[in-house]
Coordinates of C-alpha atoms and ligand atoms in Angstrom, one line a residue:
M17 CA 125.3 -39.2 -95.7
K18 CA 124.6 -40.9 -91.9
N19 CA 122.9 -39.0 -89.2
I20 CA 125.1 -37.6 -86.2
V21 CA 122.4 -40.6 -83.8
E22 CA 123.6 -44.0 -86.5
Q23 CA 127.3 -41.8 -86.5
L24 CA 127.9 -41.7 -82.8
A25 CA 126.0 -45.2 -82.6
E26 CA 128.1 -47.0 -84.6
R27 CA 131.3 -46.0 -82.9
L28 CA 129.8 -47.1 -79.3
K29 CA 129.0 -51.0 -80.8
T30 CA 132.4 -50.7 -81.3
A31 CA 133.9 -49.4 -77.9
F32 CA 130.7 -52.2 -76.6
E33 CA 132.6 -55.1 -77.9
A34 CA 136.4 -54.1 -77.4
C35 CA 134.8 -54.1 -73.4
G36 CA 133.9 -57.2 -73.7
Y37 CA 130.1 -56.4 -74.4
E38 CA 127.8 -56.9 -77.1
E39 CA 127.4 -54.7 -79.6
R40 CA 123.3 -53.7 -79.1
F41 CA 124.4 -52.2 -76.4
G42 CA 125.7 -49.1 -77.6
M43 CA 122.5 -47.5 -78.5
I44 CA 122.3 -43.3 -79.4
S45 CA 119.0 -41.6 -78.0
V46 CA 119.5 -37.6 -78.2
S47 CA 120.2 -36.2 -74.5
N48 CA 117.3 -35.2 -72.5
R49 CA 118.9 -33.1 -70.2
P50 CA 120.6 -30.6 -72.3
D51 CA 121.5 -28.7 -69.9
L52 CA 124.4 -31.7 -69.5
C53 CA 124.9 -33.1 -72.5
Q54 CA 123.9 -33.3 -76.3
Y55 CA 124.2 -37.1 -77.3
Q56 CA 123.7 -39.6 -73.8
C57 CA 123.5 -44.1 -74.4
N58 CA 122.3 -45.2 -71.4
G59 CA 123.1 -48.9 -72.9
A60 CA 125.5 -50.1 -69.1
M61 CA 122.9 -49.8 -67.9
A62 CA 120.9 -52.8 -69.6
A63 CA 124.2 -54.8 -70.0
A64 CA 124.8 -54.4 -66.4
K65 CA 121.3 -56.6 -65.9
Q66 CA 123.2 -59.2 -68.7
Y67 CA 127.1 -58.4 -66.9
K68 CA 126.1 -58.7 -63.0
K69 CA 128.7 -56.2 -62.7
A70 CA 128.0 -52.0 -61.4
P71 CA 126.2 -49.9 -64.9
F72 CA 128.1 -46.6 -63.3
Q73 CA 131.8 -50.0 -64.2
I74 CA 130.4 -50.0 -67.2
A75 CA 129.5 -46.2 -68.2
E76 CA 133.6 -45.9 -67.3
E77 CA 135.1 -48.3 -69.4
I78 CA 133.3 -47.8 -72.6
A79 CA 133.7 -43.7 -71.4
A80 CA 137.3 -44.8 -71.5
Q81 CA 137.2 -46.0 -74.3
C82 CA 136.4 -43.4 -77.0
K83 CA 137.9 -40.2 -75.2
T84 CA 140.5 -39.9 -77.0
D85 CA 138.7 -39.8 -80.3
S86 CA 137.9 -37.0 -82.2
M87 CA 134.3 -37.1 -82.1
F88 CA 133.8 -36.4 -79.1
G89 CA 133.6 -32.8 -77.5
K90 CA 133.6 -35.0 -73.8
I91 CA 132.5 -38.3 -73.5
E92 CA 132.0 -39.0 -69.1
A93 CA 129.6 -41.4 -66.5
V94 CA 127.9 -40.0 -65.1
M95 CA 125.4 -42.0 -62.1
P96 CA 123.9 -44.0 -61.6
G97 CA 125.5 -46.1 -65.0
F98 CA 124.5 -43.8 -67.9
I99 CA 126.9 -41.8 -70.8
N100 CA 126.9 -38.4 -71.1
I101 CA 128.4 -37.3 -74.9
T102 CA 129.3 -33.8 -76.2
L103 CA 130.9 -33.3 -80.1
S104 CA 133.3 -32.2 -80.2
N105 CA 133.6 -28.4 -81.8
E106 CA 135.2 -30.0 -85.4
F107 CA 133.0 -33.1 -85.3
L108 CA 129.7 -31.3 -84.8
S109 CA 131.5 -28.7 -88.4
N110 CA 132.3 -31.1 -90.9
V111 CA 129.1 -32.8 -90.1
L112 CA 127.6 -28.9 -90.6
S113 CA 129.8 -28.9 -93.8
G114 CA 129.0 -31.5 -95.5
M115 CA 124.9 -31.4 -94.9
A116 CA 125.9 -28.1 -96.7
K117 CA 127.5 -30.0 -99.4
E118 CA 124.9 -31.8 -100.2
E119 CA 121.7 -31.2 -102.4
K120 CA 119.8 -32.5 -100.5
L121 CA 121.6 -31.9 -96.4
G122 CA 122.4 -34.8 -95.5
C123 CA 118.7 -36.5 -96.7
P124 CA 119.3 -40.4 -96.6
A125 CA 118.6 -41.7 -99.8
L126 CA 115.5 -44.6 -99.1
P127 CA 115.2 -47.5 -100.9
P128 CA 112.6 -45.0 -103.9
A129 CA 108.9 -46.4 -103.6
S130 CA 105.2 -45.4 -106.3
V131 CA 103.2 -43.3 -104.1
V132 CA 99.9 -42.1 -105.7
I133 CA 98.7 -39.7 -103.8
D134 CA 94.5 -37.9 -103.5
Y135 CA 93.8 -35.0 -101.8
G136 CA 92.1 -32.8 -104.4
G137 CA 88.6 -34.1 -103.8
A138 CA 86.6 -30.7 -104.6
N139 CA 82.7 -31.6 -105.5
V140 CA 82.4 -29.6 -109.9
A141 CA 79.7 -27.2 -109.5
K142 CA 79.5 -26.8 -105.9
P143 CA 81.5 -24.5 -104.2
L144 CA 84.5 -25.6 -102.6
H145 CA 84.5 -26.1 -98.8
I146 CA 86.9 -26.2 -95.8
G147 CA 87.4 -29.5 -96.1
H148 CA 89.0 -28.8 -99.2
L149 CA 90.6 -26.7 -98.6
R150 CA 92.7 -28.5 -95.5
S151 CA 92.6 -31.1 -97.8
A152 CA 94.7 -29.4 -100.7
I153 CA 97.2 -28.1 -97.7
I154 CA 97.8 -30.3 -96.4
G155 CA 98.5 -33.1 -99.7
E156 CA 100.5 -31.2 -101.6
S157 CA 102.9 -30.5 -98.7
I158 CA 103.0 -34.4 -98.3
K159 CA 103.2 -34.7 -102.3
R160 CA 105.6 -32.6 -101.6
I161 CA 108.1 -34.8 -98.4
K162 CA 107.2 -37.9 -100.4
R163 CA 109.3 -36.5 -103.8
F164 CA 111.5 -34.8 -102.0
M165 CA 112.2 -37.8 -100.7
G166 CA 113.0 -39.8 -103.7
D167 CA 109.4 -41.7 -104.4
T168 CA 107.8 -40.8 -107.6
V169 CA 104.7 -39.3 -106.7
V170 CA 100.7 -39.1 -108.4
G171 CA 98.9 -36.1 -107.3
D172 CA 95.1 -37.1 -108.1
V173 CA 93.1 -34.3 -107.7
H174 CA 89.8 -37.0 -108.0
L175 CA 87.1 -34.2 -108.5
G176 CA 84.1 -35.0 -107.4
D177 CA 82.0 -34.7 -110.9
W178 CA 79.6 -38.1 -111.1
G179 CA 77.4 -37.2 -107.3
L180 CA 73.8 -36.2 -106.9
Q181 CA 74.9 -32.8 -107.2
M182 CA 75.0 -33.0 -111.2
G183 CA 70.9 -34.2 -110.9
L184 CA 70.4 -31.7 -109.0
I185 CA 71.5 -28.3 -110.7
I186 CA 69.8 -31.4 -114.3
E187 CA 67.0 -31.1 -112.9
E188 CA 66.6 -27.4 -111.8
L189 CA 67.5 -26.3 -115.4
R190 CA 64.8 -27.5 -116.7
D191 CA 62.4 -26.1 -114.1
R192 CA 63.7 -22.7 -114.5
K193 CA 64.3 -23.1 -119.0
P194 CA 62.2 -26.6 -120.2
D195 CA 62.9 -24.7 -123.1
L196 CA 66.1 -26.0 -124.0
V197 CA 67.2 -28.5 -126.2
Y198 CA 68.5 -30.7 -123.9
F199 CA 64.9 -31.5 -122.1
Q200 CA 62.8 -31.9 -125.2
K201 CA 62.1 -36.5 -126.2
D202 CA 62.3 -35.4 -130.4
F203 CA 65.4 -33.5 -129.6
H204 CA 67.8 -35.6 -131.9
G205 CA 69.4 -32.5 -134.0
E206 CA 73.6 -31.3 -131.8
Y207 CA 74.1 -30.0 -128.9
P208 CA 75.1 -26.2 -128.9
K209 CA 78.4 -25.3 -127.8
E210 CA 78.3 -22.8 -125.5
P211 CA 77.0 -23.2 -122.0
P212 CA 72.8 -22.2 -121.0
F213 CA 74.6 -21.1 -117.9
T214 CA 77.1 -18.8 -116.8
L215 CA 79.6 -19.8 -113.3
S216 CA 77.5 -17.4 -111.5
E217 CA 74.9 -18.5 -112.3
L218 CA 75.8 -21.9 -111.9
E219 CA 76.7 -21.0 -108.6
E220 CA 73.9 -19.8 -107.1
I221 CA 71.6 -23.2 -109.8
Y222 CA 74.0 -25.2 -106.7
P223 CA 72.2 -24.1 -104.5
A224 CA 68.9 -23.1 -105.0
A225 CA 68.2 -26.7 -106.1
S226 CA 69.7 -28.2 -103.3
A227 CA 67.2 -26.8 -100.3
K228 CA 64.5 -27.4 -103.1
S229 CA 65.3 -31.3 -103.3
K230 CA 65.8 -30.8 -98.8
Q231 CA 61.3 -29.4 -99.4
D232 CA 60.1 -31.6 -102.5
K233 CA 61.2 -35.2 -103.0
E234 CA 58.9 -35.8 -106.1
F235 CA 62.3 -33.2 -107.6
L236 CA 64.6 -34.7 -105.4
E237 CA 63.4 -38.2 -107.9
R238 CA 64.1 -37.2 -110.4
A239 CA 67.3 -35.8 -110.0
H240 CA 68.3 -39.1 -108.6
R241 CA 67.4 -40.6 -112.0
A242 CA 69.2 -37.3 -113.9
V243 CA 72.1 -38.7 -111.9
L244 CA 71.0 -42.7 -113.6
L245 CA 71.3 -41.4 -117.2
V246 CA 73.8 -39.4 -116.6
Q247 CA 76.2 -42.5 -115.1
N248 CA 74.0 -44.0 -118.2
N249 CA 75.7 -41.4 -120.8
D250 CA 72.3 -40.6 -121.7
P251 CA 73.6 -38.0 -125.2
A252 CA 71.5 -34.8 -123.3
F253 CA 72.1 -34.9 -119.3
N254 CA 76.2 -35.9 -120.9
A255 CA 76.0 -32.7 -122.9
L256 CA 75.2 -31.1 -120.1
W257 CA 77.6 -32.8 -117.6
K258 CA 80.0 -31.7 -119.9
H259 CA 79.0 -27.9 -119.8
I260 CA 79.0 -28.0 -115.9
M261 CA 82.2 -29.4 -116.2
A262 CA 83.3 -26.8 -118.8
V263 CA 82.6 -23.6 -116.5
S264 CA 83.6 -25.3 -113.3
L265 CA 86.8 -27.0 -113.9
P266 CA 88.0 -23.7 -115.1
D267 CA 87.6 -21.7 -112.3
L268 CA 88.9 -24.7 -109.8
R269 CA 91.7 -24.3 -111.7
R270 CA 92.4 -20.8 -110.6
N271 CA 91.3 -21.8 -107.2
Y272 CA 94.7 -24.4 -106.3
D273 CA 96.4 -21.5 -108.5
N274 CA 95.7 -19.2 -105.5
L275 CA 97.4 -22.3 -103.1
D276 CA 99.9 -23.1 -105.0
V277 CA 98.7 -26.7 -105.7
H278 CA 99.5 -27.9 -108.3
F279 CA 98.1 -31.4 -109.1
D280 CA 99.8 -33.1 -112.0
V281 CA 96.8 -35.6 -112.8
W282 CA 93.3 -34.6 -113.0
K283 CA 90.8 -36.9 -113.0
G284 CA 87.7 -37.7 -111.9
E285 CA 85.1 -40.3 -110.3
S286 CA 83.1 -39.9 -113.7
N287 CA 86.6 -41.0 -115.3
V288 CA 87.0 -44.3 -114.1
E289 CA 83.4 -45.4 -114.9
P290 CA 84.2 -47.5 -118.5
Y291 CA 85.1 -49.8 -115.6
I292 CA 82.1 -50.4 -113.5
K293 CA 80.3 -52.3 -115.7
N294 CA 83.1 -55.4 -115.5
M295 CA 83.9 -54.8 -112.1
I296 CA 80.5 -55.3 -110.5
D297 CA 80.2 -58.6 -112.8
D298 CA 83.6 -60.1 -111.6
L299 CA 82.6 -58.8 -108.2
E300 CA 78.6 -60.9 -108.4
K301 CA 80.8 -63.3 -110.0
R302 CA 83.3 -64.3 -107.5
G303 CA 81.2 -64.2 -104.5
I304 CA 82.3 -61.6 -102.8
A305 CA 79.7 -59.5 -103.2
Y306 CA 75.7 -60.0 -102.8
E307 CA 72.9 -58.6 -102.7
S308 CA 71.8 -57.9 -100.3
Q309 CA 68.3 -55.2 -99.5
G310 CA 68.5 -54.8 -102.8
A311 CA 71.4 -54.0 -103.3
L312 CA 75.5 -55.2 -104.2
V313 CA 77.4 -55.2 -101.3
V314 CA 80.6 -56.2 -99.9
D315 CA 81.2 -57.9 -95.6
I316 CA 83.8 -56.3 -94.7
A317 CA 83.9 -57.2 -90.9
E318 CA 87.0 -58.5 -89.4
E319 CA 87.3 -60.6 -86.1
K320 CA 90.4 -57.5 -85.0
D321 CA 87.0 -55.2 -85.2
T322 CA 86.1 -53.6 -82.0
K323 CA 83.6 -51.7 -83.1
E324 CA 80.5 -53.4 -85.4
L325 CA 81.6 -52.3 -89.6
P326 CA 78.8 -52.8 -91.4
P327 CA 79.4 -53.8 -95.6
C328 CA 80.7 -51.7 -98.0
I329 CA 77.9 -50.9 -100.1
V330 CA 79.5 -51.4 -104.1
R331 CA 75.9 -50.9 -106.1
K332 CA 72.4 -48.7 -104.8
S333 CA 69.1 -50.7 -105.2
D334 CA 68.1 -48.4 -108.4
G335 CA 71.6 -49.5 -110.0
A336 CA 73.8 -45.7 -109.5
A337 CA 76.7 -46.4 -108.3
I338 CA 77.8 -44.5 -105.4
Y339 CA 80.7 -43.3 -103.6
A340 CA 82.8 -46.8 -102.5
T341 CA 81.5 -47.5 -105.7
S342 CA 83.8 -44.9 -107.8
D343 CA 86.7 -45.2 -105.4
L344 CA 87.1 -49.6 -105.8
A345 CA 86.9 -48.6 -110.2
T346 CA 89.5 -45.3 -109.0
I347 CA 92.2 -47.9 -107.8
L348 CA 91.7 -51.2 -110.6
E349 CA 92.9 -47.6 -113.3
R350 CA 95.0 -46.4 -110.3
E351 CA 96.5 -50.5 -110.4
K352 CA 96.2 -50.2 -114.2
L353 CA 98.2 -47.3 -115.1
Y354 CA 100.2 -47.2 -111.8
K355 CA 101.0 -50.0 -110.1
P356 CA 101.8 -47.8 -106.7
D357 CA 103.5 -49.1 -103.5
Q358 CA 101.5 -46.5 -101.6
Y359 CA 98.2 -44.7 -102.2
I360 CA 97.7 -41.7 -99.4
Y361 CA 93.9 -40.4 -99.3
L362 CA 92.9 -37.2 -97.2
A363 CA 89.3 -36.4 -96.7
D364 CA 88.5 -35.8 -93.7
K365 CA 87.9 -37.8 -90.7
R366 CA 84.6 -38.8 -90.2
Q367 CA 85.0 -40.3 -93.9
E368 CA 86.5 -42.8 -91.9
L369 CA 84.3 -46.0 -93.2
H370 CA 84.0 -45.2 -96.6
F371 CA 88.1 -45.8 -96.1
T372 CA 88.2 -48.8 -94.4
Q373 CA 85.4 -50.5 -96.6
V374 CA 87.1 -49.6 -99.9
F375 CA 90.9 -50.2 -98.6
R376 CA 89.7 -54.0 -97.4
T377 CA 86.8 -54.7 -100.6
A378 CA 89.5 -53.3 -102.4
R379 CA 92.1 -56.4 -100.6
K380 CA 89.8 -58.9 -100.5
A381 CA 88.9 -58.7 -103.8
G382 CA 92.2 -58.8 -105.0
Y383 CA 93.0 -55.0 -106.6
I384 CA 96.1 -54.1 -104.1
K385 CA 99.0 -56.4 -103.2
P386 CA 99.1 -57.7 -99.5
E387 CA 102.2 -55.6 -99.1
T388 CA 100.5 -52.4 -100.2
K389 CA 100.1 -49.9 -98.9
T390 CA 97.0 -47.6 -98.7
D391 CA 96.7 -44.8 -96.2
Y392 CA 93.9 -42.6 -94.9
I393 CA 95.1 -39.2 -93.1
G394 CA 92.1 -38.5 -92.3
F395 CA 91.7 -34.5 -91.1
G396 CA 89.8 -32.5 -88.7
T397 CA 87.7 -29.1 -88.8
M398 CA 89.0 -25.5 -89.8
N399 CA 86.9 -23.5 -87.2
G400 CA 86.1 -20.5 -86.4
K401 CA 87.0 -18.3 -82.9
D402 CA 83.4 -19.0 -82.0
G403 CA 84.8 -22.8 -82.0
K404 CA 81.8 -23.9 -85.1
P405 CA 82.5 -24.8 -87.7
F406 CA 84.7 -21.6 -90.1
K407 CA 82.8 -19.2 -91.8
T408 CA 83.1 -17.3 -94.6
R409 CA 82.5 -13.0 -93.2
E410 CA 79.2 -13.1 -95.4
G411 CA 78.4 -16.3 -92.6
G412 CA 78.2 -18.2 -96.4
V413 CA 80.7 -20.9 -97.4
L414 CA 84.3 -20.3 -98.3
R415 CA 84.8 -18.5 -101.2
L416 CA 89.2 -19.5 -101.1
E417 CA 89.1 -15.8 -103.0
Y418 CA 87.9 -14.4 -100.2
L419 CA 88.6 -16.1 -97.6
L420 CA 93.0 -15.6 -99.5
K421 CA 91.7 -12.3 -99.5
D422 CA 91.0 -10.7 -96.1
V423 CA 94.5 -12.3 -94.5
E424 CA 96.5 -11.1 -97.7
E425 CA 94.5 -7.8 -96.4
A426 CA 96.4 -7.6 -93.0
V427 CA 99.0 -8.7 -93.1
Y428 CA 99.5 -6.1 -96.4
G429 CA 98.2 -4.0 -93.6
K430 CA 101.3 -4.9 -91.1
I431 CA 103.8 -4.3 -93.9
Q432 CA 102.3 -1.0 -94.4
E433 CA 103.2 0.0 -90.6
N434 CA 106.9 0.1 -91.4
R435 CA 106.3 0.2 -94.9
T436 CA 110.1 0.5 -96.6
M437 CA 108.7 -0.7 -100.0
D438 CA 106.9 -0.2 -103.0
E439 CA 103.3 -1.2 -103.9
N440 CA 103.8 -3.6 -106.2
E441 CA 107.0 -5.6 -103.8
A442 CA 104.1 -5.3 -100.6
R443 CA 101.1 -6.8 -103.1
E444 CA 103.6 -9.4 -103.7
A445 CA 105.0 -9.7 -100.6
A446 CA 101.6 -10.3 -98.8
K447 CA 100.2 -12.7 -101.0
K448 CA 103.4 -15.2 -100.4
I449 CA 102.9 -14.2 -96.7
G450 CA 99.6 -14.0 -96.2
L451 CA 99.9 -17.7 -98.2
A452 CA 102.3 -18.5 -95.7
A453 CA 100.7 -17.1 -92.8
V454 CA 97.6 -20.5 -94.0
K455 CA 98.9 -22.8 -94.7
Y456 CA 101.3 -22.5 -91.5
G457 CA 98.7 -22.6 -88.8
D458 CA 96.1 -25.6 -90.9
L459 CA 100.2 -27.6 -91.4
S460 CA 101.2 -26.9 -87.7
N461 CA 98.8 -29.1 -86.0
Q462 CA 98.4 -32.5 -86.8
A463 CA 96.3 -33.5 -88.8
S464 CA 93.6 -35.0 -87.1
K465 CA 93.3 -31.9 -84.7
D466 CA 91.0 -30.0 -85.4
Y467 CA 91.8 -26.4 -84.4
I468 CA 90.3 -22.5 -84.6
F469 CA 91.0 -20.2 -88.1
D470 CA 92.8 -16.9 -85.8
V471 CA 93.7 -13.8 -88.9
E472 CA 95.8 -12.4 -86.2
R473 CA 97.5 -14.6 -85.2
F474 CA 98.1 -16.7 -87.4
T475 CA 99.8 -13.6 -89.4
S476 CA 101.4 -12.5 -86.4
F477 CA 105.0 -12.0 -87.5
E478 CA 105.8 -13.3 -83.5
G479 CA 105.3 -16.3 -82.4
N480 CA 104.5 -19.7 -83.6
T481 CA 103.6 -18.1 -87.3
G482 CA 103.7 -18.9 -90.7
P483 CA 105.1 -15.1 -91.0
Y484 CA 107.8 -15.6 -88.2
I485 CA 109.5 -18.1 -90.2
L486 CA 109.9 -15.6 -92.8
Y487 CA 110.6 -13.2 -91.2
T488 CA 113.4 -15.0 -89.8
M489 CA 114.7 -16.5 -93.3
V490 CA 114.1 -12.5 -94.6
R491 CA 116.6 -12.0 -91.7
I492 CA 119.1 -14.0 -92.7
K493 CA 118.5 -12.9 -96.4
S494 CA 119.2 -10.0 -95.0
I495 CA 122.6 -10.5 -93.6
L496 CA 124.5 -12.6 -96.1
A497 CA 123.4 -9.5 -98.4
K498 CA 124.9 -6.9 -95.8
Y499 CA 128.3 -9.3 -95.6
T500 CA 129.0 -9.4 -99.6
E501 CA 128.0 -6.1 -99.9
Q502 CA 131.2 -5.1 -97.0
T503 CA 133.7 -7.4 -98.1
G504 CA 132.8 -8.9 -101.5
V505 CA 132.7 -12.2 -100.5
K506 CA 129.9 -14.5 -101.7
P507 CA 128.8 -16.4 -98.4
D508 CA 129.3 -20.5 -98.9
A509 CA 127.7 -22.4 -96.3
A510 CA 130.9 -24.8 -96.9
I511 CA 133.7 -23.6 -95.6
T512 CA 135.7 -25.5 -93.5
Y513 CA 135.7 -24.8 -89.4
T514 CA 138.3 -23.7 -88.1
N515 CA 138.6 -24.9 -84.2
R516 CA 137.2 -22.1 -81.4
D517 CA 135.2 -22.2 -78.8
Y518 CA 131.5 -21.5 -79.5
S519 CA 128.9 -19.7 -77.4
V520 CA 126.5 -21.6 -76.2
S521 CA 124.2 -20.4 -78.2
E522 CA 125.8 -20.5 -81.5
T523 CA 126.2 -24.2 -81.0
E524 CA 122.6 -24.8 -80.2
L525 CA 122.0 -23.7 -83.9
M526 CA 124.9 -25.2 -84.7
L527 CA 123.0 -29.1 -82.9
A528 CA 119.2 -27.6 -84.1
A529 CA 120.9 -27.4 -88.4
T530 CA 121.9 -31.4 -87.8
R531 CA 118.2 -32.8 -86.7
F532 CA 117.4 -31.0 -89.5
S533 CA 117.9 -35.0 -91.8
D534 CA 116.2 -37.3 -88.8
M535 CA 113.6 -35.2 -88.8
L536 CA 112.2 -35.1 -92.0
V537 CA 113.2 -38.8 -91.7
R538 CA 110.5 -39.2 -89.8
A539 CA 107.7 -36.9 -91.1
A540 CA 108.1 -38.2 -93.9
K541 CA 107.6 -42.0 -92.6
E542 CA 104.4 -40.8 -90.3
L543 CA 103.1 -37.8 -93.5
A544 CA 103.4 -35.8 -91.2
P545 CA 104.0 -31.9 -92.2
H546 CA 102.8 -30.7 -88.4
K547 CA 106.4 -32.0 -87.4
I548 CA 108.2 -29.7 -90.5
C549 CA 106.6 -26.7 -88.5
Q550 CA 107.5 -27.7 -85.0
Y551 CA 111.5 -27.9 -86.5
I552 CA 111.2 -25.4 -88.2
Y553 CA 110.2 -23.0 -84.4
D554 CA 112.5 -24.0 -83.2
L555 CA 115.0 -23.5 -85.6
S556 CA 113.8 -20.2 -85.8
N557 CA 114.0 -18.9 -82.9
A558 CA 117.8 -21.1 -82.0
F559 CA 118.9 -18.9 -85.0
N560 CA 117.4 -15.5 -83.2
S561 CA 119.2 -15.9 -79.7
F562 CA 121.8 -17.1 -81.8
Y563 CA 121.1 -13.4 -83.8
H564 CA 120.2 -11.5 -80.5
E565 CA 123.8 -12.8 -78.6
N566 CA 125.8 -12.7 -81.3
K567 CA 127.2 -9.2 -84.0
I568 CA 127.5 -11.2 -87.5
L569 CA 128.2 -8.0 -88.8
V570 CA 131.1 -6.2 -86.6
E571 CA 133.0 -8.7 -86.1
S572 CA 135.9 -8.3 -86.4
D573 CA 137.9 -11.8 -86.5
A574 CA 137.6 -12.8 -90.2
A575 CA 137.5 -16.3 -89.7
K576 CA 134.5 -16.5 -87.0
Q577 CA 132.3 -14.1 -88.9
A578 CA 133.5 -16.9 -91.8
Q579 CA 132.1 -19.1 -90.1
W580 CA 128.4 -17.4 -88.0
I581 CA 127.7 -16.7 -92.3
A582 CA 128.2 -20.3 -93.0
L583 CA 126.3 -21.6 -90.0
I584 CA 123.6 -19.3 -91.1
L585 CA 123.3 -19.5 -94.7
L586 CA 122.9 -23.6 -93.8
V587 CA 120.2 -22.6 -92.0
L588 CA 118.7 -20.5 -95.1
R589 CA 119.0 -22.9 -96.7
I590 CA 117.5 -25.6 -94.3
L591 CA 114.3 -23.3 -94.3
E592 CA 114.1 -22.6 -97.7
T593 CA 113.7 -26.4 -98.2
C594 CA 111.1 -26.7 -95.2
V595 CA 108.9 -24.0 -96.1
E596 CA 108.3 -25.1 -100.1
L597 CA 108.2 -28.8 -98.7
L598 CA 105.2 -26.9 -96.2
G599 CA 103.9 -25.1 -99.9
F600 CA 104.7 -21.9 -99.8
E601 CA 108.1 -20.1 -100.3
A602 CA 109.6 -16.7 -98.4
P603 CA 109.1 -12.7 -100.3
E604 CA 112.6 -11.4 -100.3
R605 CA 111.4 -8.7 -97.9
M606 CA 108.9 -8.0 -95.5
Ligands
LIG1 N1 84.1 -35.2 -103.0 C1 85.0 -35.9 -101.5 C2 84.7 -35.1 -100.9 O1 83.5 -32.9 -101.4 C3 85.7 -36.6 -101.6 C4 87.0 -37.4 -102.0 C5 88.1 -38.1 -101.1 N2 88.4 -38.6 -102.4 C6 88.4 -39.4 -102.3 N3 89.0 -40.5 -103.0 N4 87.3 -40.0 -101.5 O2 83.6 -35.1 -99.0

C-alpha cells in the first residue's frame, strides 16, 4: 500500500506536469501548520525561480488542476506560494479501511535483507549488569522490528564465556578447595559429572576472586594462565569451564525469559575458538597483522579520522585471544553460516572504539563484503535518581529479578487501589504492566542517551509511560467489548465509512492512525525504537481526546457509531502491533 505522502506526491506531480512544469516540484510534506492544513507542497516556490513566475500564480494553477479530485477536501494556494492540502473524508477513511484489510496495517514490503543481531552479551558467571539489561531490551525490539519488516533475522546472545572471569573463578576455587581432582597433576580419570559448586556459591566466588585479583598480583597472573589453559582445551580446566557454564546458563536463560527476550542462537565467544588459529595465521601471512611489542596488531586508522585510532590487537603478547579476536572470529563464523547483509551489535557506548577496530579489520581482511552493513548501537547508561549508575536497594550490582520485582510491586500497589480483579489476575497484570514500565522507560529514550530509572515515574498511569499506553489499550478493549454486548455486532475495522463531517478530534485520530507505516519504516531504517514510543504516545493522546469528546457507546446514529468502533479497533491493532515490537503486551484489564 502506498502511503499518503506518496499518493499525494504522485497526484501533485501529474498536476505540475499538466501545467507545463517539471514534475519534480510535486513534493509533499506533512504540514507544519496543522491548524491550517494536513499536508503541504512547497514546490511552487522552487518552480517560480526556474520559470521566472510568481510562486503564488503557479500554486494557484496547481490547486485549480486538483480541485475536483476526490482525494482533496480542500486544496488551496496561499501567499507567498504554498499549496495547502486537506484530505477529503472519503479518501482519509479509505486509507484507514485499506490499512485494516492488511495484516501489516499498510506497511510496505521492502526488499528483505538477512540480518544478524548480537544483543545479549551477558558474561557467564558474572552478575548481569545494567548494560546487559539495556542491550537485551533495545536489541529485542530491533530484532522484532526488522522481522516485522520482512527481514530474516538471527538474534545471537553472544555470551562472554571465554574471558578472565573464568580464570579468576578457577583459581579461587583452587585456593578454596585445593583437593579437588581438577587441581591434581597426576589425575587421569574421568572428571565428576556434578559441579563442585552451586549457583549461589558461584555468584559469591566471582566477586571474591575479582576483589582478590586487585590486591594480589600473583593470583591475577595465575588467573590469566588459567584462561589460556581453558582456551587451549586443557582437560581439567575444560571440565571446570563446562561446570561453570552448566550452572550459570539456566539462570541466564531464566533472566532473559523473564524479560520476554528470546535469542535464536545461544553461542558465545568460546564457540569460535576453532577459527582463531587459522584466522591469526591468515592475518599474519597476508601482512594484514604485524607484531608490535609482542602483540599481533592490525592498523585501522584512516585518513578521514579526526582523532588518532589505535591499532586493533588480535593476539596478546602472552598468546591469549582477546575481545577483538573473538569478535573477528565470530564474524568468520557468521559469514559461513548466514552471510548477512547487515550486522547489528549492541553494547554500551564506551565500546565504540572496539567495534570500529573490529569492523575495519574485518573489512580490511575481506572477511565481509564491502556492501555489508555494520551497525553498532552504543547505548548510554541507566542512572539512578542520584544521577549515578543505577544500583539496587542493596547497593549492589543489578539482580535483574529484584529490579523487576520492585517495579511489579509498585504496579501491584496501584492496581490494588481500585481493585476489581482477583489476586491471580492482579498479579498477572502487574507483571505485564511492570515489564512494560521498564521497557518503555528505556526504549522511549534515544538509545545513545543516558536516562534516569525512576520507578515512580515509569509506573505512572499518566504521562509518557508504558502503563499509560497499556491503559489506553485496555480502555479501547473495554469499549469494544461493551459495544458487542449492547449491539450483538462484532467490531470490524475494515468497513467502508459513510461520508459525513468529522469532528476535529476524530480527524486528528484518523490522521495519527495513517502515520503508522511511515513511522515504522523510519524506525526500522534508523534502528530506533524510540520513534515507536513517540508515535504511540501521540496516538494514545489522540485517542484519549477523541474518547473524551465523543460518547461512543451512547451514540444513537448506528452508522456513525460503527465507524467510531472501526476506527478505535484499528487504533487498538496499531497499538498492539507497536507494543509487540517494543517487546511487551497489554493485560485484559488494569
Ligand atoms: N560481553 C560483553 C560485555 O559484557 C558484551 C558483548 C557485546 N557483543 C560483542 N559481540 N562484542 O561488555
